[in-house]
């Protein structure tokens, strides 16, 4: 049975049109893609929520989940951009422990 994934393109398009119409121009290039990657979703979140308060940010942090493809994409981003674990954790707002655990599980370091 194939897993169904949310239609992030539709979700973010509706969200931007209804709540953040002033940011539509900044997000257009990302929303024109056929399939949004996790990195695209992170960029959209940064654009949309750049002015939001700290409490909302903390609430959003609690509900993150990552599949294997996403984890591998984040780890590839680290290699491509020559980032250490600390720099990657700051960029994606993850803990260094999470990144280390992912490396052990998915990369078999």
PDB file of C-alpha atoms in Angstrom, residues 42-88:
ATOM      1  CA  UNK A  42      11.805  24.876   5.168  1.00  0.00           C
ATOM      2  CA  UNK A  43      12.370  27.898   2.929  1.00  0.00           C
ATOM      3  CA  UNK A  44       8.637  28.570   2.723  1.00  0.00           C
ATOM      4  CA  UNK A  45       8.356  28.367   6.506  1.00  0.00           C
ATOM      5  CA  UNK A  46      11.234  30.801   6.924  1.00  0.00           C
ATOM      6  CA  UNK A  47       9.651  33.271   4.507  1.00  0.00           C
ATOM      7  CA  UNK A  48       6.176  33.016   6.006  1.00  0.00           C
ATOM      8  CA  UNK A  49       7.074  32.909   9.681  1.00  0.00           C
ATOM      9  CA  UNK A  50      10.012  35.308   9.742  1.00  0.00           C
ATOM     10  CA  UNK A  51       8.016  37.907  11.710  1.00  0.00           C
ATOM     11  CA  UNK A  52       6.136  35.543  14.017  1.00  0.00           C
ATOM     12  CA  UNK A  53       6.791  35.471  17.740  1.00  0.00           C
ATOM     13  CA  UNK A  54       8.988  33.025  19.631  1.00  0.00           C
ATOM     14  CA  UNK A  55       6.067  31.084  21.174  1.00  0.00           C
ATOM     15  CA  UNK A  56       4.696  30.095  17.777  1.00  0.00           C
ATOM     16  CA  UNK A  57       8.169  29.045  16.664  1.00  0.00           C
ATOM     17  CA  UNK A  58       8.576  26.815  19.719  1.00  0.00           C
ATOM     18  CA  UNK A  59       5.168  25.238  19.119  1.00  0.00           C
ATOM     19  CA  UNK A  60       6.086  24.472  15.501  1.00  0.00           C
ATOM     20  CA  UNK A  61       9.359  22.876  16.616  1.00  0.00           C
ATOM     21  CA  UNK A  62       7.530  20.321  18.746  1.00  0.00           C
ATOM     22  CA  UNK A  63       5.606  18.816  15.849  1.00  0.00           C
ATOM     23  CA  UNK A  64       8.315  18.119  13.308  1.00  0.00           C
ATOM     24  CA  UNK A  65       8.646  14.663  11.836  1.00  0.00           C
ATOM     25  CA  UNK A  66      11.033  13.366   9.211  1.00  0.00           C
ATOM     26  CA  UNK A  67      10.937  10.376   6.912  1.00  0.00           C
ATOM     27  CA  UNK A  68      14.023   8.559   5.657  1.00  0.00           C
ATOM     28  CA  UNK A  69      14.179  10.519   2.387  1.00  0.00           C
ATOM     29  CA  UNK A  70      14.053  13.807   4.261  1.00  0.00           C
ATOM     30  CA  UNK A  71      16.786  12.782   6.674  1.00  0.00           C
ATOM     31  CA  UNK A  72      19.025  11.686   3.823  1.00  0.00           C
ATOM     32  CA  UNK A  73      18.350  14.939   1.983  1.00  0.00           C
ATOM     33  CA  UNK A  74      19.349  16.961   5.057  1.00  0.00           C
ATOM     34  CA  UNK A  75      22.514  14.894   5.485  1.00  0.00           C
ATOM     35  CA  UNK A  76      23.344  15.366   1.790  1.00  0.00           C
ATOM     36  CA  UNK A  77      22.849  19.110   2.260  1.00  0.00           C
ATOM     37  CA  UNK A  78      25.432  18.963   5.042  1.00  0.00           C
ATOM     38  CA  UNK A  79      27.975  17.224   2.825  1.00  0.00           C
ATOM     39  CA  UNK A  80      27.280  19.450  -0.176  1.00  0.00           C
ATOM     40  CA  UNK A  81      27.693  22.660   1.840  1.00  0.00           C
ATOM     41  CA  UNK A  82      30.539  21.311   4.005  1.00  0.00           C
ATOM     42  CA  UNK A  83      28.754  22.020   7.283  1.00  0.00           C
ATOM     43  CA  UNK A  84      29.581  20.486  10.628  1.00  0.00           C
ATOM     44  CA  UNK A  85      26.829  19.135  12.882  1.00  0.00           C
ATOM     45  CA  UNK A  86      26.524  22.387  14.818  1.00  0.00           C
ATOM     46  CA  UNK A  87      26.120  24.504  11.684  1.00  0.00           C
ATOM     47  CA  UNK A  88      23.572  22.069  10.269  1.00  0.00           C
TER      48      UNK A  88
END
